[in-house]
Each structure stands twice: as C-alpha cells, then as structure tokens.
PDB file of C-alpha atoms and ligand atoms in Angstrom:
ATOM      1  CA  MET A   1       0.089  -0.034  -0.027  1.00  0.00           C
ATOM      2  CA  SER A   2       1.226   3.562  -0.809  1.00  0.00           C
ATOM      3  CA  ILE A   3       1.990   6.045   1.939  1.00  0.00           C
ATOM      4  CA  LYS A   4      -0.913   8.077   0.119  1.00  0.00           C
ATOM      5  CA  LYS A   5      -3.395   5.204   0.712  1.00  0.00           C
ATOM      6  CA  ILE A   6      -2.184   4.691   4.037  1.00  0.00           C
ATOM      7  CA  VAL A   7      -2.876   8.191   5.187  1.00  0.00           C
ATOM      8  CA  THR A   8      -6.117   8.419   3.561  1.00  0.00           C
ATOM      9  CA  ALA A   9      -7.303   5.446   5.389  1.00  0.00           C
ATOM     10  CA  VAL A  10      -6.184   6.746   8.613  1.00  0.00           C
ATOM     11  CA  LEU A  11      -7.769   9.955   7.881  1.00  0.00           C
ATOM     12  CA  LEU A  12     -11.069   8.329   7.214  1.00  0.00           C
ATOM     13  CA  VAL A  13     -11.065   6.551  10.532  1.00  0.00           C
ATOM     14  CA  LEU A  14     -10.442   9.548  12.519  1.00  0.00           C
ATOM     15  CA  LEU A  15     -12.989  11.451  10.349  1.00  0.00           C
ATOM     16  CA  SER A  16     -15.631   8.440  11.231  1.00  0.00           C
ATOM     17  CA  VAL A  17     -14.698   8.468  14.812  1.00  0.00           C
ATOM     18  CA  SER A  18     -15.066  12.187  15.264  1.00  0.00           C
ATOM     19  CA  LEU A  19     -18.339  12.306  13.571  1.00  0.00           C
ATOM     20  CA  VAL A  20     -19.591   9.470  15.917  1.00  0.00           C
ATOM     21  CA  ALA A  21     -18.463  11.460  18.795  1.00  0.00           C
ATOM     22  CA  CYS A  22     -20.069  14.555  17.598  1.00  0.00           C
ATOM     23  CA  SER A  23     -23.360  13.169  17.120  1.00  0.00           C
ATOM     24  CA  ASN A  24     -23.196  11.416  20.497  1.00  0.00           C
ATOM     25  CA  SER A  25     -22.672  14.561  22.484  1.00  0.00           C
ATOM     26  CA  ALA A  26     -25.211  16.673  20.267  1.00  0.00           C
ATOM     27  CA  LYS A  27     -27.628  13.919  21.190  1.00  0.00           C
ATOM     28  CA  SER A  28     -26.951  14.130  25.009  1.00  0.00           C
ATOM     29  CA  THR A  29     -27.048  18.027  24.980  1.00  0.00           C
ATOM     30  CA  LYS A  30     -30.261  18.131  22.961  1.00  0.00           C
ATOM     31  CA  THR A  31     -32.364  15.582  24.786  1.00  0.00           C
ATOM     32  CA  ASP A  32     -31.198  15.815  28.449  1.00  0.00           C
ATOM     33  CA  SER A  33     -30.721  19.334  29.729  1.00  0.00           C
ATOM     34  CA  SER A  34     -32.113  18.083  33.305  1.00  0.00           C
ATOM     35  CA  LEU A  35     -28.858  19.237  35.034  1.00  0.00           C
ATOM     36  CA  SER A  36     -28.206  22.189  33.220  1.00  0.00           C
ATOM     37  CA  ASP A  37     -31.910  23.548  33.356  1.00  0.00           C
ATOM     38  CA  VAL A  38     -31.568  23.327  37.183  1.00  0.00           C
ATOM     39  CA  GLN A  39     -28.364  25.118  37.221  1.00  0.00           C
ATOM     40  CA  LYS A  40     -29.799  27.884  34.906  1.00  0.00           C
ATOM     41  CA  ARG A  41     -32.838  28.374  36.882  1.00  0.00           C
ATOM     42  CA  GLY A  42     -31.079  28.401  40.031  1.00  0.00           C
ATOM     43  CA  THR A  43     -33.535  26.352  41.886  1.00  0.00           C
ATOM     44  CA  LEU A  44     -34.236  22.688  42.528  1.00  0.00           C
ATOM     45  CA  VAL A  45     -37.776  21.706  42.475  1.00  0.00           C
ATOM     46  CA  VAL A  46     -38.663  18.901  44.589  1.00  0.00           C
ATOM     47  CA  ALA A  47     -41.788  17.119  44.951  1.00  0.00           C
ATOM     48  CA  THR A  48     -42.690  15.668  48.316  1.00  0.00           C
ATOM     49  CA  SER A  49     -45.522  14.386  50.252  1.00  0.00           C
ATOM     50  CA  PRO A  50     -44.805  15.376  54.054  1.00  0.00           C
ATOM     51  CA  ASP A  51     -46.845  12.618  55.760  1.00  0.00           C
ATOM     52  CA  PHE A  52     -44.230  10.166  56.170  1.00  0.00           C
ATOM     53  CA  ALA A  53     -42.049  10.655  59.126  1.00  0.00           C
ATOM     54  CA  PRO A  54     -39.224  10.258  59.795  1.00  0.00           C
ATOM     55  CA  PHE A  55     -38.770  10.687  55.893  1.00  0.00           C
ATOM     56  CA  GLU A  56     -40.907  13.834  55.402  1.00  0.00           C
ATOM     57  CA  PHE A  57     -43.135  15.498  57.725  1.00  0.00           C
ATOM     58  CA  LYS A  58     -44.313  18.975  58.488  1.00  0.00           C
ATOM     59  CA  ARG A  59     -42.573  20.977  61.238  1.00  0.00           C
ATOM     60  CA  LEU A  60     -43.293  24.268  62.993  1.00  0.00           C
ATOM     61  CA  VAL A  61     -40.364  26.373  62.917  1.00  0.00           C
ATOM     62  CA  ASN A  62     -40.643  29.755  64.384  1.00  0.00           C
ATOM     63  CA  GLY A  63     -44.313  29.745  63.788  1.00  0.00           C
ATOM     64  CA  ARG A  64     -43.869  28.762  60.070  1.00  0.00           C
ATOM     65  CA  ASP A  65     -44.785  25.507  58.621  1.00  0.00           C
ATOM     66  CA  THR A  66     -41.692  23.968  57.021  1.00  0.00           C
ATOM     67  CA  VAL A  67     -40.717  20.420  55.790  1.00  0.00           C
ATOM     68  CA  ALA A  68     -38.256  18.076  57.659  1.00  0.00           C
ATOM     69  CA  GLY A  69     -37.061  14.599  57.451  1.00  0.00           C
ATOM     70  CA  VAL A  70     -34.401  12.362  55.893  1.00  0.00           C
ATOM     71  CA  ASP A  71     -35.443  13.247  52.222  1.00  0.00           C
ATOM     72  CA  VAL A  72     -35.234  16.761  53.297  1.00  0.00           C
ATOM     73  CA  GLU A  73     -31.746  16.737  54.504  1.00  0.00           C
ATOM     74  CA  LEU A  74     -30.730  14.714  51.546  1.00  0.00           C
ATOM     75  CA  SER A  75     -32.188  17.105  49.114  1.00  0.00           C
ATOM     76  CA  LYS A  76     -30.880  20.161  50.975  1.00  0.00           C
ATOM     77  CA  GLU A  77     -27.377  18.500  50.670  1.00  0.00           C
ATOM     78  CA  ILE A  78     -28.074  17.978  46.800  1.00  0.00           C
ATOM     79  CA  ALA A  79     -29.149  21.637  46.288  1.00  0.00           C
ATOM     80  CA  LYS A  80     -25.796  22.774  48.416  1.00  0.00           C
ATOM     81  CA  GLU A  81     -23.771  20.700  46.214  1.00  0.00           C
ATOM     82  CA  LEU A  82     -25.542  21.904  42.991  1.00  0.00           C
ATOM     83  CA  HIS A  83     -25.188  25.621  44.216  1.00  0.00           C
ATOM     84  CA  VAL A  84     -28.952  26.124  43.791  1.00  0.00           C
ATOM     85  CA  LYS A  85     -31.923  27.148  45.986  1.00  0.00           C
ATOM     86  CA  ILE A  86     -34.456  24.533  46.724  1.00  0.00           C
ATOM     87  CA  HIS A  87     -38.286  24.598  46.451  1.00  0.00           C
ATOM     88  CA  PHE A  88     -40.549  21.881  47.814  1.00  0.00           C
ATOM     89  CA  LEU A  89     -43.587  21.174  46.102  1.00  0.00           C
ATOM     90  CA  THR A  90     -45.730  19.625  49.034  1.00  0.00           C
ATOM     91  CA  VAL A  91     -48.715  17.114  47.519  1.00  0.00           C
ATOM     92  CA  SER A  92     -50.069  14.038  48.263  1.00  0.00           C
ATOM     93  CA  PHE A  93     -48.047  10.758  47.446  1.00  0.00           C
ATOM     94  CA  THR A  94     -49.978  10.043  44.079  1.00  0.00           C
ATOM     95  CA  ASN A  95     -49.195  13.607  43.336  1.00  0.00           C
ATOM     96  CA  VAL A  96     -45.500  13.322  43.834  1.00  0.00           C
ATOM     97  CA  LEU A  97     -45.067  10.581  41.231  1.00  0.00           C
ATOM     98  CA  GLY A  98     -47.714  12.532  39.142  1.00  0.00           C
ATOM     99  CA  SER A  99     -45.878  15.843  39.046  1.00  0.00           C
ATOM    100  CA  VAL A 100     -42.602  13.999  38.367  1.00  0.00           C
ATOM    101  CA  ALA A 101     -43.890  12.258  35.444  1.00  0.00           C
ATOM    102  CA  ILE A 102     -45.178  15.496  33.915  1.00  0.00           C
ATOM    103  CA  GLY A 103     -41.952  17.238  34.447  1.00  0.00           C
ATOM    104  CA  LYS A 104     -43.342  19.644  36.941  1.00  0.00           C
ATOM    105  CA  ALA A 105     -40.686  18.907  39.562  1.00  0.00           C
ATOM    106  CA  ASP A 106     -36.991  17.994  38.780  1.00  0.00           C
ATOM    107  CA  TYR A 107     -37.458  15.084  40.934  1.00  0.00           C
ATOM    108  CA  GLY A 108     -39.606  13.319  43.502  1.00  0.00           C
ATOM    109  CA  ILE A 109     -38.681  12.099  47.133  1.00  0.00           C
ATOM    110  CA  SER A 110     -40.971  10.584  49.410  1.00  0.00           C
ATOM    111  CA  GLY A 111     -39.680   7.275  50.493  1.00  0.00           C
ATOM    112  CA  ILE A 112     -40.534   6.117  47.140  1.00  0.00           C
ATOM    113  CA  SER A 113     -40.084   2.470  46.436  1.00  0.00           C
ATOM    114  CA  VAL A 114     -38.298   1.412  43.585  1.00  0.00           C
ATOM    115  CA  THR A 115     -40.153  -1.239  41.496  1.00  0.00           C
ATOM    116  CA  GLU A 116     -39.837  -2.877  38.096  1.00  0.00           C
ATOM    117  CA  ASP A 117     -43.200  -1.284  37.238  1.00  0.00           C
ATOM    118  CA  ARG A 118     -42.355   2.078  38.138  1.00  0.00           C
ATOM    119  CA  LYS A 119     -38.881   1.924  36.189  1.00  0.00           C
ATOM    120  CA  ASN A 120     -41.020   1.853  33.212  1.00  0.00           C
ATOM    121  CA  SER A 121     -42.315   5.460  33.958  1.00  0.00           C
ATOM    122  CA  PHE A 122     -39.204   6.899  35.956  1.00  0.00           C
ATOM    123  CA  GLU A 123     -35.530   7.295  36.082  1.00  0.00           C
ATOM    124  CA  PHE A 124     -34.395   5.908  39.651  1.00  0.00           C
ATOM    125  CA  THR A 125     -31.266   7.109  41.507  1.00  0.00           C
ATOM    126  CA  GLU A 126     -29.270   4.425  43.406  1.00  0.00           C
ATOM    127  CA  PRO A 127     -31.149   3.441  46.558  1.00  0.00           C
ATOM    128  CA  TYR A 128     -30.596   5.327  49.825  1.00  0.00           C
ATOM    129  CA  PHE A 129     -32.639   3.024  52.236  1.00  0.00           C
ATOM    130  CA  GLU A 130     -33.914  -0.530  52.676  1.00  0.00           C
ATOM    131  CA  SER A 131     -37.634  -0.958  54.151  1.00  0.00           C
ATOM    132  CA  LYS A 132     -39.963  -3.870  54.975  1.00  0.00           C
ATOM    133  CA  ASN A 133     -43.430  -4.004  55.444  1.00  0.00           C
ATOM    134  CA  VAL A 134     -45.271  -4.743  58.644  1.00  0.00           C
ATOM    135  CA  VAL A 135     -49.043  -4.565  59.794  1.00  0.00           C
ATOM    136  CA  VAL A 136     -49.875  -2.139  62.742  1.00  0.00           C
ATOM    137  CA  ILE A 137     -52.633  -3.220  65.009  1.00  0.00           C
ATOM    138  CA  ARG A 138     -54.084  -2.243  68.309  1.00  0.00           C
ATOM    139  CA  LYS A 139     -52.125  -3.745  71.240  1.00  0.00           C
ATOM    140  CA  ALA A 140     -55.306  -5.134  72.688  1.00  0.00           C
ATOM    141  CA  ASP A 141     -55.573  -7.285  69.513  1.00  0.00           C
ATOM    142  CA  LEU A 142     -52.271  -8.984  69.613  1.00  0.00           C
ATOM    143  CA  ALA A 143     -53.501 -12.352  70.361  1.00  0.00           C
ATOM    144  CA  LYS A 144     -56.161 -12.113  67.871  1.00  0.00           C
ATOM    145  CA  TYR A 145     -53.979 -11.338  64.714  1.00  0.00           C
ATOM    146  CA  THR A 146     -51.104 -13.731  64.387  1.00  0.00           C
ATOM    147  CA  SER A 147     -51.535 -14.771  60.937  1.00  0.00           C
ATOM    148  CA  VAL A 148     -52.583 -13.386  57.549  1.00  0.00           C
ATOM    149  CA  ASP A 149     -55.666 -15.429  57.619  1.00  0.00           C
ATOM    150  CA  SER A 150     -56.658 -14.062  60.993  1.00  0.00           C
ATOM    151  CA  PHE A 151     -57.546 -10.715  59.008  1.00  0.00           C
ATOM    152  CA  ALA A 152     -60.182 -12.580  56.877  1.00  0.00           C
ATOM    153  CA  GLY A 153     -63.238 -10.238  56.849  1.00  0.00           C
ATOM    154  CA  LYS A 154     -61.524  -7.678  58.736  1.00  0.00           C
ATOM    155  CA  SER A 155     -60.561  -4.027  57.303  1.00  0.00           C
ATOM    156  CA  VAL A 156     -57.109  -3.142  56.784  1.00  0.00           C
ATOM    157  CA  SER A 157     -55.785  -0.101  55.137  1.00  0.00           C
ATOM    158  CA  ALA A 158     -52.734   1.082  53.113  1.00  0.00           C
ATOM    159  CA  GLN A 159     -51.908   4.434  51.662  1.00  0.00           C
ATOM    160  CA  LYS A 160     -53.199   5.221  48.264  1.00  0.00           C
ATOM    161  CA  GLY A 161     -51.006   4.930  45.577  1.00  0.00           C
ATOM    162  CA  THR A 162     -48.347   3.235  47.446  1.00  0.00           C
ATOM    163  CA  ILE A 163     -46.995  -0.258  46.846  1.00  0.00           C
ATOM    164  CA  GLN A 164     -48.550  -1.187  50.299  1.00  0.00           C
ATOM    165  CA  GLU A 165     -51.789  -1.515  48.530  1.00  0.00           C
ATOM    166  CA  GLY A 166     -50.255  -4.445  46.443  1.00  0.00           C
ATOM    167  CA  VAL A 167     -48.799  -5.835  49.613  1.00  0.00           C
ATOM    168  CA  LEU A 168     -52.336  -5.775  51.310  1.00  0.00           C
ATOM    169  CA  ALA A 169     -53.798  -7.463  48.251  1.00  0.00           C
ATOM    170  CA  ASP A 170     -51.243 -10.066  47.581  1.00  0.00           C
ATOM    171  CA  GLN A 171     -50.398 -11.082  51.089  1.00  0.00           C
ATOM    172  CA  ILE A 172     -53.454 -10.586  53.170  1.00  0.00           C
ATOM    173  CA  PRO A 173     -56.167 -11.125  50.358  1.00  0.00           C
ATOM    174  CA  LYS A 174     -58.936 -12.317  52.827  1.00  0.00           C
ATOM    175  CA  ALA A 175     -59.048  -8.888  54.279  1.00  0.00           C
ATOM    176  CA  SER A 176     -61.349  -5.890  53.216  1.00  0.00           C
ATOM    177  CA  ALA A 177     -58.842  -3.369  51.645  1.00  0.00           C
ATOM    178  CA  VAL A 178     -59.319   0.434  52.614  1.00  0.00           C
ATOM    179  CA  SER A 179     -57.169   2.855  50.439  1.00  0.00           C
ATOM    180  CA  LEU A 180     -56.422   6.115  52.674  1.00  0.00           C
ATOM    181  CA  THR A 181     -54.938   9.271  51.370  1.00  0.00           C
ATOM    182  CA  GLN A 182     -52.780   9.362  54.432  1.00  0.00           C
ATOM    183  CA  ASN A 183     -51.689   6.771  57.069  1.00  0.00           C
ATOM    184  CA  SER A 184     -52.718   9.023  60.015  1.00  0.00           C
ATOM    185  CA  GLU A 185     -56.115   8.646  58.897  1.00  0.00           C
ATOM    186  CA  GLY A 186     -55.514   4.922  59.094  1.00  0.00           C
ATOM    187  CA  VAL A 187     -54.148   5.594  62.435  1.00  0.00           C
ATOM    188  CA  ASN A 188     -57.274   7.345  63.752  1.00  0.00           C
ATOM    189  CA  GLU A 189     -59.421   4.680  62.100  1.00  0.00           C
ATOM    190  CA  LEU A 190     -57.574   2.010  63.917  1.00  0.00           C
ATOM    191  CA  LYS A 191     -57.536   3.739  67.310  1.00  0.00           C
ATOM    192  CA  SER A 192     -61.301   4.128  67.100  1.00  0.00           C
ATOM    193  CA  GLY A 193     -61.975   0.416  66.152  1.00  0.00           C
ATOM    194  CA  LYS A 194     -63.378   1.303  62.447  1.00  0.00           C
ATOM    195  CA  ILE A 195     -60.353  -0.753  60.945  1.00  0.00           C
ATOM    196  CA  GLN A 196     -58.282  -3.551  62.381  1.00  0.00           C
ATOM    197  CA  GLY A 197     -55.041  -2.939  60.788  1.00  0.00           C
ATOM    198  CA  ILE A 198     -52.742  -1.017  58.584  1.00  0.00           C
ATOM    199  CA  VAL A 199     -49.859  -2.077  56.292  1.00  0.00           C
ATOM    200  CA  MET A 200     -47.056   0.251  56.166  1.00  0.00           C
ATOM    201  CA  GLU A 201     -43.125   0.337  56.125  1.00  0.00           C
ATOM    202  CA  SER A 202     -41.481  -0.286  59.691  1.00  0.00           C
ATOM    203  CA  ALA A 203     -39.609   2.860  59.962  1.00  0.00           C
ATOM    204  CA  ILE A 204     -42.815   4.701  59.693  1.00  0.00           C
ATOM    205  CA  ALA A 205     -44.812   2.323  61.715  1.00  0.00           C
ATOM    206  CA  GLN A 206     -42.285   2.715  64.452  1.00  0.00           C
ATOM    207  CA  GLY A 207     -43.128   6.241  64.916  1.00  0.00           C
ATOM    208  CA  TYR A 208     -46.774   5.886  65.180  1.00  0.00           C
ATOM    209  CA  ILE A 209     -46.134   3.234  67.691  1.00  0.00           C
ATOM    210  CA  ASN A 210     -43.892   5.193  69.930  1.00  0.00           C
ATOM    211  CA  SER A 211     -46.574   8.022  70.165  1.00  0.00           C
ATOM    212  CA  ASN A 212     -49.557   5.869  70.492  1.00  0.00           C
ATOM    213  CA  LYS A 213     -49.132   3.344  73.186  1.00  0.00           C
ATOM    214  CA  ASP A 214     -52.320   1.616  72.447  1.00  0.00           C
ATOM    215  CA  LEU A 215     -50.813   0.335  69.036  1.00  0.00           C
ATOM    216  CA  THR A 216     -48.235  -2.188  68.169  1.00  0.00           C
ATOM    217  CA  LEU A 217     -46.888  -4.426  65.427  1.00  0.00           C
ATOM    218  CA  ALA A 218     -48.706  -7.835  64.536  1.00  0.00           C
ATOM    219  CA  LYS A 219     -46.582 -10.748  65.089  1.00  0.00           C
ATOM    220  CA  ILE A 220     -46.727 -11.684  61.235  1.00  0.00           C
ATOM    221  CA  THR A 221     -43.893 -11.627  58.882  1.00  0.00           C
ATOM    222  CA  LEU A 222     -44.922 -10.392  55.462  1.00  0.00           C
ATOM    223  CA  LYS A 223     -42.838 -11.628  52.464  1.00  0.00           C
ATOM    224  CA  LYS A 224     -40.151  -9.184  50.845  1.00  0.00           C
ATOM    225  CA  VAL A 225     -41.678  -7.590  47.876  1.00  0.00           C
ATOM    226  CA  ASP A 226     -40.344  -5.858  44.691  1.00  0.00           C
ATOM    227  CA  GLY A 227     -39.736  -2.366  46.122  1.00  0.00           C
ATOM    228  CA  SER A 228     -37.899  -2.837  49.115  1.00  0.00           C
ATOM    229  CA  SER A 229     -35.416   0.111  48.754  1.00  0.00           C
ATOM    230  CA  TYR A 230     -36.097   3.785  48.359  1.00  0.00           C
ATOM    231  CA  ALA A 231     -34.819   5.952  45.706  1.00  0.00           C
ATOM    232  CA  ILE A 232     -35.377   9.357  44.183  1.00  0.00           C
ATOM    233  CA  ALA A 233     -37.475   9.504  41.111  1.00  0.00           C
ATOM    234  CA  LEU A 234     -36.904  11.750  38.060  1.00  0.00           C
ATOM    235  CA  PRO A 235     -38.622  12.204  34.625  1.00  0.00           C
ATOM    236  CA  LYS A 236     -37.731   9.660  32.022  1.00  0.00           C
ATOM    237  CA  GLY A 237     -34.627  10.926  30.397  1.00  0.00           C
ATOM    238  CA  SER A 238     -33.094  12.943  33.270  1.00  0.00           C
ATOM    239  CA  ILE A 239     -30.083  11.128  33.082  1.00  0.00           C
ATOM    240  CA  ALA A 240     -27.653  13.832  33.610  1.00  0.00           C
ATOM    241  CA  LEU A 241     -29.322  15.098  36.971  1.00  0.00           C
ATOM    242  CA  ARG A 242     -29.617  11.352  37.839  1.00  0.00           C
ATOM    243  CA  ASN A 243     -25.861  10.729  37.526  1.00  0.00           C
ATOM    244  CA  LYS A 244     -25.177  13.796  39.602  1.00  0.00           C
ATOM    245  CA  LEU A 245     -27.757  12.807  42.337  1.00  0.00           C
ATOM    246  CA  ASN A 246     -26.069   9.254  42.425  1.00  0.00           C
ATOM    247  CA  SER A 247     -22.714  10.575  42.976  1.00  0.00           C
ATOM    248  CA  ILE A 248     -24.116  12.706  45.882  1.00  0.00           C
ATOM    249  CA  ILE A 249     -26.056   9.601  47.531  1.00  0.00           C
ATOM    250  CA  THR A 250     -22.870   7.445  47.218  1.00  0.00           C
ATOM    251  CA  ARG A 251     -20.762   9.881  49.022  1.00  0.00           C
ATOM    252  CA  LEU A 252     -23.524  10.640  51.620  1.00  0.00           C
ATOM    253  CA  LYS A 253     -24.118   6.804  52.025  1.00  0.00           C
ATOM    254  CA  LYS A 254     -20.119   6.089  52.375  1.00  0.00           C
ATOM    255  CA  GLU A 255     -19.864   9.015  55.180  1.00  0.00           C
ATOM    256  CA  GLY A 256     -23.008   7.564  56.921  1.00  0.00           C
ATOM    257  CA  LYS A 257     -24.944  10.539  56.625  1.00  0.00           C
ATOM    258  CA  ILE A 258     -28.205   8.838  55.711  1.00  0.00           C
ATOM    259  CA  ASP A 259     -28.193   7.234  59.317  1.00  0.00           C
ATOM    260  CA  ASP A 260     -27.543  10.592  60.716  1.00  0.00           C
ATOM    261  CA  TYR A 261     -30.338  11.942  58.997  1.00  0.00           C
ATOM    262  CA  VAL A 262     -32.635   9.113  60.252  1.00  0.00           C
ATOM    263  CA  GLU A 263     -31.763   9.834  63.783  1.00  0.00           C
ATOM    264  CA  LYS A 264     -32.164  13.412  63.694  1.00  0.00           C
ATOM    265  CA  ALA A 265     -35.540  13.023  61.828  1.00  0.00           C
ATOM    266  CA  ASN A 266     -36.726  10.718  64.573  1.00  0.00           C
ATOM    267  CA  GLN A 267     -35.730  13.133  67.310  1.00  0.00           C
ATOM    268  CA  GLU A 268     -37.419  16.244  65.554  1.00  0.00           C
ATOM    269  CA  SER A 269     -40.460  14.050  64.673  1.00  0.00           C
ATOM    270  CA  GLU A 270     -40.950  12.528  68.142  1.00  0.00           C
ATOM    271  CA  ALA A 271     -40.368  16.145  69.618  1.00  0.00           C
ATOM    272  CA  GLY A 272     -43.139  17.388  67.484  1.00  0.00           C
ATOM    273  CA  LYS A 273     -45.920  15.242  68.829  1.00  0.00           C
TER     274      LYS A 273
HETATM  275  N1  LIG B   1     -42.433   3.148  49.959  1.00  0.00           N
HETATM  276  C1  LIG B   1     -43.819   3.361  49.699  1.00  0.00           C
HETATM  277  C2  LIG B   1     -44.191   3.527  48.118  1.00  0.00           C
HETATM  278  O1  LIG B   1     -43.156   4.072  47.491  1.00  0.00           O
HETATM  279  C3  LIG B   1     -44.737   4.372  50.327  1.00  0.00           C
HETATM  280  C4  LIG B   1     -44.171   5.795  50.011  1.00  0.00           C
HETATM  281  C5  LIG B   1     -45.200   6.663  50.753  1.00  0.00           C
HETATM  282  N2  LIG B   1     -44.353   8.089  50.987  1.00  0.00           N
HETATM  283  C6  LIG B   1     -44.963   9.082  51.531  1.00  0.00           C
HETATM  284  N3  LIG B   1     -44.396  10.074  51.599  1.00  0.00           N
HETATM  285  N4  LIG B   1     -46.324   9.140  51.892  1.00  0.00           N
HETATM  286  O2  LIG B   1     -45.182   3.220  47.495  1.00  0.00           O
END
C-alpha cells in the first residue's frame, strides 16, 4: 500500500470516529438538559408528600410551617452541592409521582420504593434506604391477629398509590382493603376501631407506635416484595441530573450521613408530637 493510501485510510478512520463523537454529544445535550436546567434556573424543584415521618413531615419552625425529615435533609445537601436554592412542592403521594411524570418537578422524593413497574415511567437513583412491610394493630388485639388469615373479613388499610396497596392485596387477600390518602387517617380509624390493621413500612410504623401506646406491630412476617428500597424518582430521560444525584448519594452513604439524617429526623418528629 502506498503512503498516500495509508494516510487516506487513517484520515477516514479519524473522521468517522469524530463524527460519531459529535453526534453522541449533540444527542445528549439536545435530549437531556435536566442538570443544566436546574443550574440555569438556580432552584431545584422537589415534589414530596410530608406525611411520612421520619422521611418527610411538617414541622413548625418559628411559627412557620416547614418540611423536615431524611428526604428533606438529603435534598438540601443535593441543592448545596449544585449551588442552587430549593423549592419543595408539597403534594399527596400520588401527586408526587404525577408531578414528576409530567416534569413539574426536577425530582420526587418521598420514601419512594423502586419497583420494576415504576422503572417503566421514571428514572431512579441508587437506593438510599432499605424498608420492610409490617402490619400495625391495636395492642389489645395482639393475640387475635397472629397470621395473615386471621385478618379474613377484617378491614385493613394502606396508603393510596403506595406499594402497600399491592402488599395488602397479595399477602392479606382475605381482608377487606381500605385505601386512605394518608396513614394518619388509618391510625385514627384503627384507634377508634373502624379498621383492624394498617400495612405500612416499619420505619414509619415505629413512629406511630412510639407516640400511640395503644398500638403495636402484629406478630406476622410479610414476604419481601419488589420495591424494598427507596430511591429518588426523576422524569424519564433526566440522566444527567440522575448521574449527579447518584454521586452525591454514594458519597453521603459512604460518610454514614443517611443514618445521621434518620436519627435527627426521628428526634425531631418525636419532639413535634
Ligand atoms: N414506599 C412506599 C411506596 O413507594 C410508600 C411511600 C409513601 N411516601 C409518602 N411520603 N407518603 O409506595
């Protein structure tokens, strides 16, 4: 092969490599401005449902309603690292997912369980917490509800839009399922005897049990389900922002910060009761 031919071949290879590189970067900047949008706006918009201590709850600070909890601390740390302000959209749990899906929020954080099904509609970060499902009952009924079958014909609630609705339907199928917008409504109905149990996650159940001495956990072990860890949900395609969040979450986990947030949030939410 002549020198000329070799040079031409090398040039052709270089040209095609750079063309591919160009089109790749053009694609990523055109279709994903999730991170740069936040930076340009200077504010991170976060959807959350503050009815889920210790992850998110309302707290009065100097007479003003604020949101507090693990997810709030985590989000503040994220905003700090991005050098932007933060705005919390406080909505019901179903609307957390809804507002992320339509891009009204940069992300949703609300103790959201990652499931295969939700992965079809959202981008998820790395998980930051592991959860498990339990059934809260009245202490007086401890000897009565000792198996899932013992709830046959009884009313058991789960929060609307959560995976606990599925846990209830699949694992306690003989109960009559009640969907409530908030777990606190379930707690009131349980205490007054209108319902006999509530399916919720153990970290949340513990808070209710600590402040309601008439409530306890049923001695039943529910099976582990798809959705045993919490992560942040972003609109489909928000890859750049998700990658940034992943690096922050990885660092905070390594530094043991998530455990610190849980401890602080438990203290704050207990103090507020
Ligand atoms: N982990 C459950 C789910 O994703 C419940 C989350 C409820 N969160 C809330 N802030 N109320 O389905």
